[in-house]
Amino acid sequence: MPTEIPGIHHVTAIGSDPGRNLGFYTETLGLRLVKRSINQDDVSVYHLFYADHEGTPGTSMTFFPYPGARSGRVGTGQVSTTAFTIPIDAVDYWTERLSAEGADVDEPRERFGDTVVPFRDPDGLPLELVATADAPPANQPDGPVPEEHAIRGFFGVTLSLQSAGPTVDLLRTMGYEETAGESEHDRRRFEASSDIGAVVDVLEQPQAPRGQPGTGTVHHVAFRVEDDEQEAWREVFQDQGLRPTEIIDRKWFRSVYVREHGGVLFEFATKSPGYTVDEDVAELGKRLVLPEWLEDRRGEIEAGLPDLS
Ligand code: ZN
């Protein structure tokens, strides 16, 4: 068996207005734009990557913002909520900040002993801040949020499923273990070993409507894999009756995609070479970067992109 999956690599969601998306994730949430690129499958659309200062795997939330696109519906067969970690004493700071910025935020609630702040981004994408005592160190030195309160990367994701069994089996194969003896309502918690993005919560919701892709929904969740183990993971997935893609070069990492039995699109992405392979840390996100196989189309691609201000 390949090495157990340590946690999330990135989460990719669908947005609408790219400038509004940029403003919310950088100015309101205080993440850094670490990569300004294009959807490699549709070069008229941006691919924006928000992360910590260095673009550490496990901290990056990425978006395909399609101006004017139809809104989706969050439901089964999807990542229904994406959660970030904040320090345990930052709850009041964040509830006040999100309210002051006009965000759609709910009252904090308790879950598995942690305080959770649910909110939505401007496209209605469900997000959470989870305050934990063992939050990893801050790495957001130049952001608008004081570093003592800054987001510390992903806490985890929640999967909404009509039937959880086959997905739970896959998570166990990936190395996730169910948190002993804990479940709340229809929520079960699975954890990997990393201190960033280790949690996958599973909600079994047989009566809930099926999710529809569109703005305000997650497109896929990516998990971290060792650089030389993607082929081994592909074989594991094939043995489980799944149909993984070939290994795809995404420039900053290499990816294998597989739609798991519950309908959620999983990606398995390498830690290398990382977001600093084509830009220094100081320069991350400042200019449009393209994979070299698209560089000869740069003029045409730039002219076709919407305004990002
Ligand atoms: Zn991805």
PDB file of C-alpha atoms and ligand atoms in Angstrom:
ATOM      1  CA  MET A   1       0.000   0.000   0.000  1.00  0.00           C
ATOM      2  CA  PRO A   2       1.142   3.576  -0.671  1.00  0.00           C
ATOM      3  CA  THR A   3       1.739   5.930   2.255  1.00  0.00           C
ATOM      4  CA  GLU A   4      -1.365   7.109   4.095  1.00  0.00           C
ATOM      5  CA  ILE A   5      -2.844  10.420   2.949  1.00  0.00           C
ATOM      6  CA  PRO A   6      -1.867  13.148   5.487  1.00  0.00           C
ATOM      7  CA  GLY A   7      -4.669  15.581   4.660  1.00  0.00           C
ATOM      8  CA  ILE A   8      -6.101  18.060   2.184  1.00  0.00           C
ATOM      9  CA  HIS A   9      -3.929  19.651  -0.513  1.00  0.00           C
ATOM     10  CA  HIS A  10      -6.452  22.188  -1.830  1.00  0.00           C
ATOM     11  CA  VAL A  11     -10.162  22.759  -2.371  1.00  0.00           C
ATOM     12  CA  THR A  12     -11.466  24.159  -5.669  1.00  0.00           C
ATOM     13  CA  ALA A  13     -14.837  25.883  -5.971  1.00  0.00           C
ATOM     14  CA  ILE A  14     -16.895  27.750  -8.564  1.00  0.00           C
ATOM     15  CA  GLY A  15     -17.432  31.499  -8.201  1.00  0.00           C
ATOM     16  CA  SER A  16     -18.946  34.214 -10.341  1.00  0.00           C
ATOM     17  CA  ASP A  17     -17.454  37.727 -10.321  1.00  0.00           C
ATOM     18  CA  PRO A  18     -13.642  37.334 -10.141  1.00  0.00           C
ATOM     19  CA  GLY A  19     -12.958  40.773  -8.622  1.00  0.00           C
ATOM     20  CA  ARG A  20     -15.491  40.216  -5.847  1.00  0.00           C
ATOM     21  CA  ASN A  21     -14.045  36.760  -5.222  1.00  0.00           C
ATOM     22  CA  LEU A  22     -10.537  38.228  -4.968  1.00  0.00           C
ATOM     23  CA  GLY A  23     -11.709  40.942  -2.559  1.00  0.00           C
ATOM     24  CA  PHE A  24     -13.483  38.522  -0.237  1.00  0.00           C
ATOM     25  CA  TYR A  25     -10.712  35.966   0.086  1.00  0.00           C
ATOM     26  CA  THR A  26      -7.821  38.424   0.333  1.00  0.00           C
ATOM     27  CA  GLU A  27      -9.267  41.480   2.070  1.00  0.00           C
ATOM     28  CA  THR A  28     -12.032  39.973   4.218  1.00  0.00           C
ATOM     29  CA  LEU A  29     -10.476  36.571   5.008  1.00  0.00           C
ATOM     30  CA  GLY A  30      -6.877  37.771   4.804  1.00  0.00           C
ATOM     31  CA  LEU A  31      -5.567  34.982   2.596  1.00  0.00           C
ATOM     32  CA  ARG A  32      -2.856  35.723   0.053  1.00  0.00           C
ATOM     33  CA  LEU A  33      -3.388  35.459  -3.701  1.00  0.00           C
ATOM     34  CA  VAL A  34      -0.515  33.077  -4.451  1.00  0.00           C
ATOM     35  CA  LYS A  35      -1.310  32.197  -8.043  1.00  0.00           C
ATOM     36  CA  ARG A  36      -3.147  34.106 -10.749  1.00  0.00           C
ATOM     37  CA  SER A  37      -3.684  31.714 -13.617  1.00  0.00           C
ATOM     38  CA  ILE A  38      -6.345  30.371 -15.957  1.00  0.00           C
ATOM     39  CA  ASN A  39      -8.564  27.314 -16.035  1.00  0.00           C
ATOM     40  CA  GLN A  40      -6.422  24.936 -18.081  1.00  0.00           C
ATOM     41  CA  ASP A  41      -9.630  23.456 -19.529  1.00  0.00           C
ATOM     42  CA  ASP A  42     -11.211  26.868 -20.372  1.00  0.00           C
ATOM     43  CA  VAL A  43      -8.645  29.642 -20.806  1.00  0.00           C
ATOM     44  CA  SER A  44     -11.281  32.418 -20.809  1.00  0.00           C
ATOM     45  CA  VAL A  45     -11.739  31.828 -17.078  1.00  0.00           C
ATOM     46  CA  TYR A  46      -9.334  32.684 -14.261  1.00  0.00           C
ATOM     47  CA  HIS A  47      -7.993  30.169 -11.806  1.00  0.00           C
ATOM     48  CA  LEU A  48      -7.271  32.063  -8.575  1.00  0.00           C
ATOM     49  CA  PHE A  49      -5.376  30.424  -5.703  1.00  0.00           C
ATOM     50  CA  TYR A  50      -5.572  31.794  -2.138  1.00  0.00           C
ATOM     51  CA  ALA A  51      -3.296  30.402   0.555  1.00  0.00           C
ATOM     52  CA  ASP A  52      -0.842  31.260   3.304  1.00  0.00           C
ATOM     53  CA  HIS A  53       2.182  33.440   2.577  1.00  0.00           C
ATOM     54  CA  GLU A  54       4.151  30.676   0.835  1.00  0.00           C
ATOM     55  CA  GLY A  55       1.315  28.663  -0.680  1.00  0.00           C
ATOM     56  CA  THR A  56       1.874  25.714   1.655  1.00  0.00           C
ATOM     57  CA  PRO A  57      -0.053  22.570   0.637  1.00  0.00           C
ATOM     58  CA  GLY A  58      -3.078  22.314   2.905  1.00  0.00           C
ATOM     59  CA  THR A  59      -3.744  26.052   2.897  1.00  0.00           C
ATOM     60  CA  SER A  60      -4.939  26.781  -0.640  1.00  0.00           C
ATOM     61  CA  MET A  61      -8.517  27.467  -1.631  1.00  0.00           C
ATOM     62  CA  THR A  62      -8.825  27.922  -5.381  1.00  0.00           C
ATOM     63  CA  PHE A  63     -11.598  29.268  -7.601  1.00  0.00           C
ATOM     64  CA  PHE A  64     -12.820  29.203 -11.144  1.00  0.00           C
ATOM     65  CA  PRO A  65     -14.819  32.461 -11.244  1.00  0.00           C
ATOM     66  CA  TYR A  66     -17.263  32.380 -14.182  1.00  0.00           C
ATOM     67  CA  PRO A  67     -18.837  35.843 -14.549  1.00  0.00           C
ATOM     68  CA  GLY A  68     -22.612  35.575 -14.772  1.00  0.00           C
ATOM     69  CA  ALA A  69     -22.683  31.802 -14.364  1.00  0.00           C
ATOM     70  CA  ARG A  70     -25.697  30.002 -12.953  1.00  0.00           C
ATOM     71  CA  SER A  71     -25.695  29.338  -9.235  1.00  0.00           C
ATOM     72  CA  GLY A  72     -25.427  25.738  -8.151  1.00  0.00           C
ATOM     73  CA  ARG A  73     -27.144  23.930  -5.320  1.00  0.00           C
ATOM     74  CA  VAL A  74     -25.283  22.464  -2.391  1.00  0.00           C
ATOM     75  CA  GLY A  75     -26.444  18.905  -1.806  1.00  0.00           C
ATOM     76  CA  THR A  76     -25.446  15.276  -1.742  1.00  0.00           C
ATOM     77  CA  GLY A  77     -22.519  14.052  -3.813  1.00  0.00           C
ATOM     78  CA  GLN A  78     -20.530  17.176  -2.958  1.00  0.00           C
ATOM     79  CA  VAL A  79     -18.200  18.785  -0.479  1.00  0.00           C
ATOM     80  CA  SER A  80     -20.993  20.658   1.300  1.00  0.00           C
ATOM     81  CA  THR A  81     -18.820  22.789   3.629  1.00  0.00           C
ATOM     82  CA  THR A  82     -15.173  23.838   3.657  1.00  0.00           C
ATOM     83  CA  ALA A  83     -13.655  24.734   7.033  1.00  0.00           C
ATOM     84  CA  PHE A  84     -10.569  26.767   7.962  1.00  0.00           C
ATOM     85  CA  THR A  85      -8.709  26.664  11.283  1.00  0.00           C
ATOM     86  CA  ILE A  86      -8.452  29.753  13.493  1.00  0.00           C
ATOM     87  CA  PRO A  87      -6.844  30.081  16.935  1.00  0.00           C
ATOM     88  CA  ILE A  88      -9.071  29.214  19.880  1.00  0.00           C
ATOM     89  CA  ASP A  89      -9.309  32.800  21.123  1.00  0.00           C
ATOM     90  CA  ALA A  90     -10.111  34.354  17.714  1.00  0.00           C
ATOM     91  CA  VAL A  91     -13.869  33.645  17.603  1.00  0.00           C
ATOM     92  CA  ASP A  92     -14.999  37.113  18.716  1.00  0.00           C
ATOM     93  CA  TYR A  93     -12.535  38.783  16.362  1.00  0.00           C
ATOM     94  CA  TRP A  94     -13.876  36.825  13.384  1.00  0.00           C
ATOM     95  CA  THR A  95     -17.591  37.113  14.122  1.00  0.00           C
ATOM     96  CA  GLU A  96     -17.156  40.860  14.449  1.00  0.00           C
ATOM     97  CA  ARG A  97     -14.943  41.102  11.367  1.00  0.00           C
ATOM     98  CA  LEU A  98     -17.272  39.076   9.153  1.00  0.00           C
ATOM     99  CA  SER A  99     -20.307  41.066  10.320  1.00  0.00           C
ATOM    100  CA  ALA A 100     -18.514  44.376   9.817  1.00  0.00           C
ATOM    101  CA  GLU A 101     -17.544  43.325   6.284  1.00  0.00           C
ATOM    102  CA  GLY A 102     -21.169  42.510   5.482  1.00  0.00           C
ATOM    103  CA  ALA A 103     -20.597  38.765   5.205  1.00  0.00           C
ATOM    104  CA  ASP A 104     -23.455  36.304   5.636  1.00  0.00           C
ATOM    105  CA  VAL A 105     -22.437  34.864   9.020  1.00  0.00           C
ATOM    106  CA  ASP A 106     -24.274  32.754  11.625  1.00  0.00           C
ATOM    107  CA  GLU A 107     -23.923  32.641  15.398  1.00  0.00           C
ATOM    108  CA  PRO A 108     -21.048  30.438  16.621  1.00  0.00           C
ATOM    109  CA  ARG A 109     -21.964  26.890  17.628  1.00  0.00           C
ATOM    110  CA  GLU A 110     -20.245  23.958  19.313  1.00  0.00           C
ATOM    111  CA  ARG A 111     -19.284  20.787  17.457  1.00  0.00           C
ATOM    112  CA  PHE A 112     -17.140  17.951  18.809  1.00  0.00           C
ATOM    113  CA  GLY A 113     -15.927  20.357  21.506  1.00  0.00           C
ATOM    114  CA  ASP A 114     -14.799  23.088  19.086  1.00  0.00           C
ATOM    115  CA  THR A 115     -16.420  26.463  18.429  1.00  0.00           C
ATOM    116  CA  VAL A 116     -17.524  26.748  14.797  1.00  0.00           C
ATOM    117  CA  VAL A 117     -18.434  29.972  12.955  1.00  0.00           C
ATOM    118  CA  PRO A 118     -20.541  29.172   9.854  1.00  0.00           C
ATOM    119  CA  PHE A 119     -20.657  31.757   7.044  1.00  0.00           C
ATOM    120  CA  ARG A 120     -21.029  32.040   3.271  1.00  0.00           C
ATOM    121  CA  ASP A 121     -18.852  33.719   0.662  1.00  0.00           C
ATOM    122  CA  PRO A 122     -20.447  36.271  -1.741  1.00  0.00           C
ATOM    123  CA  ASP A 123     -21.579  33.438  -4.051  1.00  0.00           C
ATOM    124  CA  GLY A 124     -23.199  31.555  -1.167  1.00  0.00           C
ATOM    125  CA  LEU A 125     -20.430  28.954  -0.818  1.00  0.00           C
ATOM    126  CA  PRO A 126     -20.762  27.434   2.695  1.00  0.00           C
ATOM    127  CA  LEU A 127     -17.631  28.008   4.784  1.00  0.00           C
ATOM    128  CA  GLU A 128     -16.704  27.606   8.448  1.00  0.00           C
ATOM    129  CA  LEU A 129     -14.043  28.827  10.817  1.00  0.00           C
ATOM    130  CA  VAL A 130     -13.166  26.233  13.463  1.00  0.00           C
ATOM    131  CA  ALA A 131     -11.405  27.491  16.593  1.00  0.00           C
ATOM    132  CA  THR A 132      -8.980  24.914  17.951  1.00  0.00           C
ATOM    133  CA  ALA A 133      -6.457  24.882  20.778  1.00  0.00           C
ATOM    134  CA  ASP A 134      -3.814  23.238  18.586  1.00  0.00           C
ATOM    135  CA  ALA A 135      -3.990  25.569  15.573  1.00  0.00           C
ATOM    136  CA  PRO A 136      -0.726  25.503  13.585  1.00  0.00           C
ATOM    137  CA  PRO A 137       1.503  28.617  13.612  1.00  0.00           C
ATOM    138  CA  ALA A 138       0.457  31.652  11.567  1.00  0.00           C
ATOM    139  CA  ASN A 139       2.104  32.306   8.216  1.00  0.00           C
ATOM    140  CA  GLN A 140       0.330  35.386   6.909  1.00  0.00           C
ATOM    141  CA  PRO A 141       2.698  38.251   7.778  1.00  0.00           C
ATOM    142  CA  ASP A 142       1.526  40.905   5.314  1.00  0.00           C
ATOM    143  CA  GLY A 143      -2.236  40.383   5.345  1.00  0.00           C
ATOM    144  CA  PRO A 144      -5.006  42.693   6.579  1.00  0.00           C
ATOM    145  CA  VAL A 145      -5.799  40.331   9.487  1.00  0.00           C
ATOM    146  CA  PRO A 146      -3.452  40.577  12.513  1.00  0.00           C
ATOM    147  CA  GLU A 147      -1.366  37.389  12.451  1.00  0.00           C
ATOM    148  CA  GLU A 148      -2.501  36.368  15.946  1.00  0.00           C
ATOM    149  CA  HIS A 149      -6.025  35.893  14.513  1.00  0.00           C
ATOM    150  CA  ALA A 150      -5.093  34.755  10.998  1.00  0.00           C
ATOM    151  CA  ILE A 151      -6.530  31.702   9.256  1.00  0.00           C
ATOM    152  CA  ARG A 152      -4.128  28.744   9.632  1.00  0.00           C
ATOM    153  CA  GLY A 153      -5.055  26.715   6.564  1.00  0.00           C
ATOM    154  CA  PHE A 154      -7.795  24.162   6.213  1.00  0.00           C
ATOM    155  CA  PHE A 155      -9.446  22.458   9.151  1.00  0.00           C
ATOM    156  CA  GLY A 156     -11.249  20.047   6.833  1.00  0.00           C
ATOM    157  CA  VAL A 157     -14.228  19.420   4.604  1.00  0.00           C
ATOM    158  CA  THR A 158     -17.705  17.988   5.102  1.00  0.00           C
ATOM    159  CA  LEU A 159     -18.997  15.515   2.532  1.00  0.00           C
ATOM    160  CA  SER A 160     -22.752  15.239   2.028  1.00  0.00           C
ATOM    161  CA  LEU A 161     -23.722  11.758   0.855  1.00  0.00           C
ATOM    162  CA  GLN A 162     -26.928   9.883   0.148  1.00  0.00           C
ATOM    163  CA  SER A 163     -25.266   6.687   1.321  1.00  0.00           C
ATOM    164  CA  ALA A 164     -22.016   6.952   3.272  1.00  0.00           C
ATOM    165  CA  GLY A 165     -20.782   3.353   3.334  1.00  0.00           C
ATOM    166  CA  PRO A 166     -18.633   3.124   0.179  1.00  0.00           C
ATOM    167  CA  THR A 167     -17.129   6.584   0.779  1.00  0.00           C
ATOM    168  CA  VAL A 168     -16.245   5.656   4.355  1.00  0.00           C
ATOM    169  CA  ASP A 169     -14.520   2.526   3.058  1.00  0.00           C
ATOM    170  CA  LEU A 170     -12.478   4.653   0.631  1.00  0.00           C
ATOM    171  CA  LEU A 171     -11.513   7.128   3.383  1.00  0.00           C
ATOM    172  CA  ARG A 172     -10.294   4.207   5.500  1.00  0.00           C
ATOM    173  CA  THR A 173      -8.271   2.933   2.548  1.00  0.00           C
ATOM    174  CA  MET A 174      -6.722   6.404   2.262  1.00  0.00           C
ATOM    175  CA  GLY A 175      -5.652   6.130   5.915  1.00  0.00           C
ATOM    176  CA  TYR A 176      -8.395   8.157   7.596  1.00  0.00           C
ATOM    177  CA  GLU A 177      -9.571   6.888  10.967  1.00  0.00           C
ATOM    178  CA  GLU A 178     -12.932   7.527  12.552  1.00  0.00           C
ATOM    179  CA  THR A 179     -12.655   9.631  15.682  1.00  0.00           C
ATOM    180  CA  ALA A 180     -13.415   7.101  18.383  1.00  0.00           C
ATOM    181  CA  GLY A 181     -16.881   7.098  19.844  1.00  0.00           C
ATOM    182  CA  GLU A 182     -17.870  10.481  18.502  1.00  0.00           C
ATOM    183  CA  SER A 183     -20.763  11.276  16.268  1.00  0.00           C
ATOM    184  CA  GLU A 184     -23.184  14.152  16.361  1.00  0.00           C
ATOM    185  CA  HIS A 185     -26.589  13.698  14.736  1.00  0.00           C
ATOM    186  CA  ASP A 186     -25.824  12.360  11.260  1.00  0.00           C
ATOM    187  CA  ARG A 187     -22.194  13.563  11.302  1.00  0.00           C
ATOM    188  CA  ARG A 188     -19.215  11.204  11.576  1.00  0.00           C
ATOM    189  CA  ARG A 189     -15.656  12.456  11.802  1.00  0.00           C
ATOM    190  CA  PHE A 190     -12.601  10.964  10.102  1.00  0.00           C
ATOM    191  CA  GLU A 191      -9.074  12.227  10.629  1.00  0.00           C
ATOM    192  CA  ALA A 192      -5.691  11.896   8.975  1.00  0.00           C
ATOM    193  CA  SER A 193      -2.307  12.636  10.505  1.00  0.00           C
ATOM    194  CA  SER A 194      -1.451  16.182   9.329  1.00  0.00           C
ATOM    195  CA  ASP A 195      -1.848  19.265  11.498  1.00  0.00           C
ATOM    196  CA  ILE A 196      -3.329  21.078   8.452  1.00  0.00           C
ATOM    197  CA  GLY A 197      -6.533  19.926   6.766  1.00  0.00           C
ATOM    198  CA  ALA A 198      -6.753  16.513   8.426  1.00  0.00           C
ATOM    199  CA  VAL A 199     -10.510  16.301   8.991  1.00  0.00           C
ATOM    200  CA  VAL A 200     -13.199  14.832   6.745  1.00  0.00           C
ATOM    201  CA  ASP A 201     -16.698  14.884   8.214  1.00  0.00           C
ATOM    202  CA  VAL A 202     -19.278  12.642   6.583  1.00  0.00           C
ATOM    203  CA  LEU A 203     -22.975  13.516   6.598  1.00  0.00           C
ATOM    204  CA  GLU A 204     -25.312  10.756   5.495  1.00  0.00           C
ATOM    205  CA  GLN A 205     -28.413  12.542   4.178  1.00  0.00           C
ATOM    206  CA  PRO A 206     -30.592  10.116   2.178  1.00  0.00           C
ATOM    207  CA  GLN A 207     -33.496  12.588   2.011  1.00  0.00           C
ATOM    208  CA  ALA A 208     -31.459  15.615   0.927  1.00  0.00           C
ATOM    209  CA  PRO A 209     -31.524  16.826  -2.680  1.00  0.00           C
ATOM    210  CA  ARG A 210     -28.635  15.974  -4.903  1.00  0.00           C
ATOM    211  CA  GLY A 211     -26.122  18.791  -5.352  1.00  0.00           C
ATOM    212  CA  GLN A 212     -26.035  20.690  -8.642  1.00  0.00           C
ATOM    213  CA  PRO A 213     -22.779  22.183  -9.925  1.00  0.00           C
ATOM    214  CA  GLY A 214     -22.591  25.951 -10.351  1.00  0.00           C
ATOM    215  CA  THR A 215     -21.452  29.056  -8.519  1.00  0.00           C
ATOM    216  CA  GLY A 216     -21.329  28.718  -4.742  1.00  0.00           C
ATOM    217  CA  THR A 217     -20.439  25.017  -4.851  1.00  0.00           C
ATOM    218  CA  VAL A 218     -17.207  23.072  -4.457  1.00  0.00           C
ATOM    219  CA  HIS A 219     -15.883  21.470  -7.636  1.00  0.00           C
ATOM    220  CA  HIS A 220     -13.457  19.050  -5.978  1.00  0.00           C
ATOM    221  CA  VAL A 221     -11.323  18.405  -2.921  1.00  0.00           C
ATOM    222  CA  ALA A 222      -7.668  17.477  -3.426  1.00  0.00           C
ATOM    223  CA  PHE A 223      -5.671  15.332  -1.026  1.00  0.00           C
ATOM    224  CA  ARG A 224      -1.882  15.322  -0.652  1.00  0.00           C
ATOM    225  CA  VAL A 225       0.050  12.326  -1.973  1.00  0.00           C
ATOM    226  CA  GLU A 226       3.750  11.491  -2.082  1.00  0.00           C
ATOM    227  CA  ASP A 227       5.336  12.472  -5.397  1.00  0.00           C
ATOM    228  CA  ASP A 228       6.164   8.918  -6.441  1.00  0.00           C
ATOM    229  CA  GLU A 229       2.991   7.195  -5.236  1.00  0.00           C
ATOM    230  CA  GLN A 230       0.304   8.436  -7.618  1.00  0.00           C
ATOM    231  CA  GLU A 231       0.533   5.357  -9.790  1.00  0.00           C
ATOM    232  CA  ALA A 232       0.195   3.113  -6.733  1.00  0.00           C
ATOM    233  CA  TRP A 233      -2.896   5.039  -5.629  1.00  0.00           C
ATOM    234  CA  ARG A 234      -4.375   4.709  -9.131  1.00  0.00           C
ATOM    235  CA  GLU A 235      -4.094   0.941  -8.812  1.00  0.00           C
ATOM    236  CA  VAL A 236      -5.732   1.005  -5.376  1.00  0.00           C
ATOM    237  CA  PHE A 237      -8.670   2.985  -6.766  1.00  0.00           C
ATOM    238  CA  GLN A 238      -9.018   0.685  -9.782  1.00  0.00           C
ATOM    239  CA  ASP A 239      -9.087  -2.309  -7.436  1.00  0.00           C
ATOM    240  CA  GLN A 240     -12.006  -0.636  -5.642  1.00  0.00           C
ATOM    241  CA  GLY A 241     -13.979  -0.350  -8.868  1.00  0.00           C
ATOM    242  CA  LEU A 242     -13.258   3.358  -9.370  1.00  0.00           C
ATOM    243  CA  ARG A 243     -12.011   4.945 -12.582  1.00  0.00           C
ATOM    244  CA  PRO A 244      -9.083   7.274 -11.864  1.00  0.00           C
ATOM    245  CA  THR A 245      -7.761   9.568 -14.593  1.00  0.00           C
ATOM    246  CA  GLU A 246      -4.228   9.351 -15.889  1.00  0.00           C
ATOM    247  CA  ILE A 247      -1.647  11.507 -14.069  1.00  0.00           C
ATOM    248  CA  ILE A 248      -2.174  15.091 -15.286  1.00  0.00           C
ATOM    249  CA  ASP A 249       0.567  17.754 -15.103  1.00  0.00           C
ATOM    250  CA  ARG A 250      -0.958  20.857 -13.469  1.00  0.00           C
ATOM    251  CA  LYS A 251       2.378  22.726 -13.485  1.00  0.00           C
ATOM    252  CA  TRP A 252       2.447  23.327  -9.687  1.00  0.00           C
ATOM    253  CA  PHE A 253       1.537  19.738  -8.868  1.00  0.00           C
ATOM    254  CA  ARG A 254       0.580  16.533 -10.666  1.00  0.00           C
ATOM    255  CA  SER A 255      -2.970  15.302 -10.276  1.00  0.00           C
ATOM    256  CA  VAL A 256      -5.081  12.184 -10.471  1.00  0.00           C
ATOM    257  CA  TYR A 257      -8.856  12.648 -10.300  1.00  0.00           C
ATOM    258  CA  VAL A 258     -11.368  10.050  -9.271  1.00  0.00           C
ATOM    259  CA  ARG A 259     -15.104  10.376  -8.684  1.00  0.00           C
ATOM    260  CA  GLU A 260     -15.739   8.368  -5.546  1.00  0.00           C
ATOM    261  CA  HIS A 261     -18.787   6.127  -5.082  1.00  0.00           C
ATOM    262  CA  GLY A 262     -20.817   8.874  -3.382  1.00  0.00           C
ATOM    263  CA  GLY A 263     -20.355  11.221  -6.347  1.00  0.00           C
ATOM    264  CA  VAL A 264     -17.758  13.602  -4.872  1.00  0.00           C
ATOM    265  CA  LEU A 265     -14.815  14.430  -7.138  1.00  0.00           C
ATOM    266  CA  PHE A 266     -11.555  13.658  -5.315  1.00  0.00           C
ATOM    267  CA  GLU A 267      -8.143  14.756  -6.595  1.00  0.00           C
ATOM    268  CA  PHE A 268      -4.813  13.361  -5.423  1.00  0.00           C
ATOM    269  CA  ALA A 269      -2.131  16.015  -5.853  1.00  0.00           C
ATOM    270  CA  THR A 270       1.616  15.959  -5.245  1.00  0.00           C
ATOM    271  CA  LYS A 271       3.321  18.352  -2.833  1.00  0.00           C
ATOM    272  CA  SER A 272       5.946  19.097  -5.493  1.00  0.00           C
ATOM    273  CA  PRO A 273       6.952  21.189  -7.249  1.00  0.00           C
ATOM    274  CA  GLY A 274       4.676  23.731  -5.537  1.00  0.00           C
ATOM    275  CA  TYR A 275       3.546  27.289  -6.213  1.00  0.00           C
ATOM    276  CA  THR A 276       7.089  28.688  -6.012  1.00  0.00           C
ATOM    277  CA  VAL A 277       8.337  26.690  -9.021  1.00  0.00           C
ATOM    278  CA  ASP A 278       7.677  29.628 -11.362  1.00  0.00           C
ATOM    279  CA  GLU A 279       7.582  32.650  -9.000  1.00  0.00           C
ATOM    280  CA  ASP A 280       9.592  33.680  -5.945  1.00  0.00           C
ATOM    281  CA  VAL A 281       7.669  33.843  -2.672  1.00  0.00           C
ATOM    282  CA  ALA A 282       7.762  37.646  -2.778  1.00  0.00           C
ATOM    283  CA  GLU A 283       6.248  37.694  -6.276  1.00  0.00           C
ATOM    284  CA  LEU A 284       3.502  35.080  -5.828  1.00  0.00           C
ATOM    285  CA  GLY A 285       0.208  36.051  -7.433  1.00  0.00           C
ATOM    286  CA  LYS A 286       1.357  39.374  -8.877  1.00  0.00           C
ATOM    287  CA  ARG A 287       1.178  38.500 -12.565  1.00  0.00           C
ATOM    288  CA  LEU A 288      -0.760  36.119 -14.765  1.00  0.00           C
ATOM    289  CA  VAL A 289       1.177  32.869 -14.939  1.00  0.00           C
ATOM    290  CA  LEU A 290       0.558  30.270 -17.589  1.00  0.00           C
ATOM    291  CA  PRO A 291       1.851  26.754 -18.013  1.00  0.00           C
ATOM    292  CA  GLU A 292       4.614  26.851 -20.616  1.00  0.00           C
ATOM    293  CA  TRP A 293       2.462  24.978 -23.124  1.00  0.00           C
ATOM    294  CA  LEU A 294       0.109  28.000 -23.154  1.00  0.00           C
ATOM    295  CA  GLU A 295       2.762  30.773 -23.152  1.00  0.00           C
ATOM    296  CA  ASP A 296       2.630  31.220 -26.939  1.00  0.00           C
ATOM    297  CA  ARG A 297      -1.067  32.123 -26.574  1.00  0.00           C
ATOM    298  CA  ARG A 298      -0.492  34.679 -23.765  1.00  0.00           C
ATOM    299  CA  GLY A 299      -1.701  37.750 -25.727  1.00  0.00           C
ATOM    300  CA  GLU A 300      -4.897  36.092 -26.827  1.00  0.00           C
ATOM    301  CA  ILE A 301      -5.533  34.628 -23.356  1.00  0.00           C
ATOM    302  CA  GLU A 302      -4.951  37.935 -21.527  1.00  0.00           C
ATOM    303  CA  ALA A 303      -7.279  39.763 -23.921  1.00  0.00           C
ATOM    304  CA  GLY A 304     -10.026  37.215 -23.245  1.00  0.00           C
ATOM    305  CA  LEU A 305      -9.961  37.465 -19.438  1.00  0.00           C
ATOM    306  CA  PRO A 306     -12.356  39.685 -17.453  1.00  0.00           C
ATOM    307  CA  ASP A 307     -11.216  42.677 -15.392  1.00  0.00           C
ATOM    308  CA  LEU A 308      -9.886  41.610 -11.993  1.00  0.00           C
ATOM    309  CA  SER A 309     -10.163  44.937 -10.190  1.00  0.00           C
TER     310      SER A 309
HETATM  311 ZN    ZN B   1      -7.577  20.668  -7.984  1.00  0.00          ZN
END
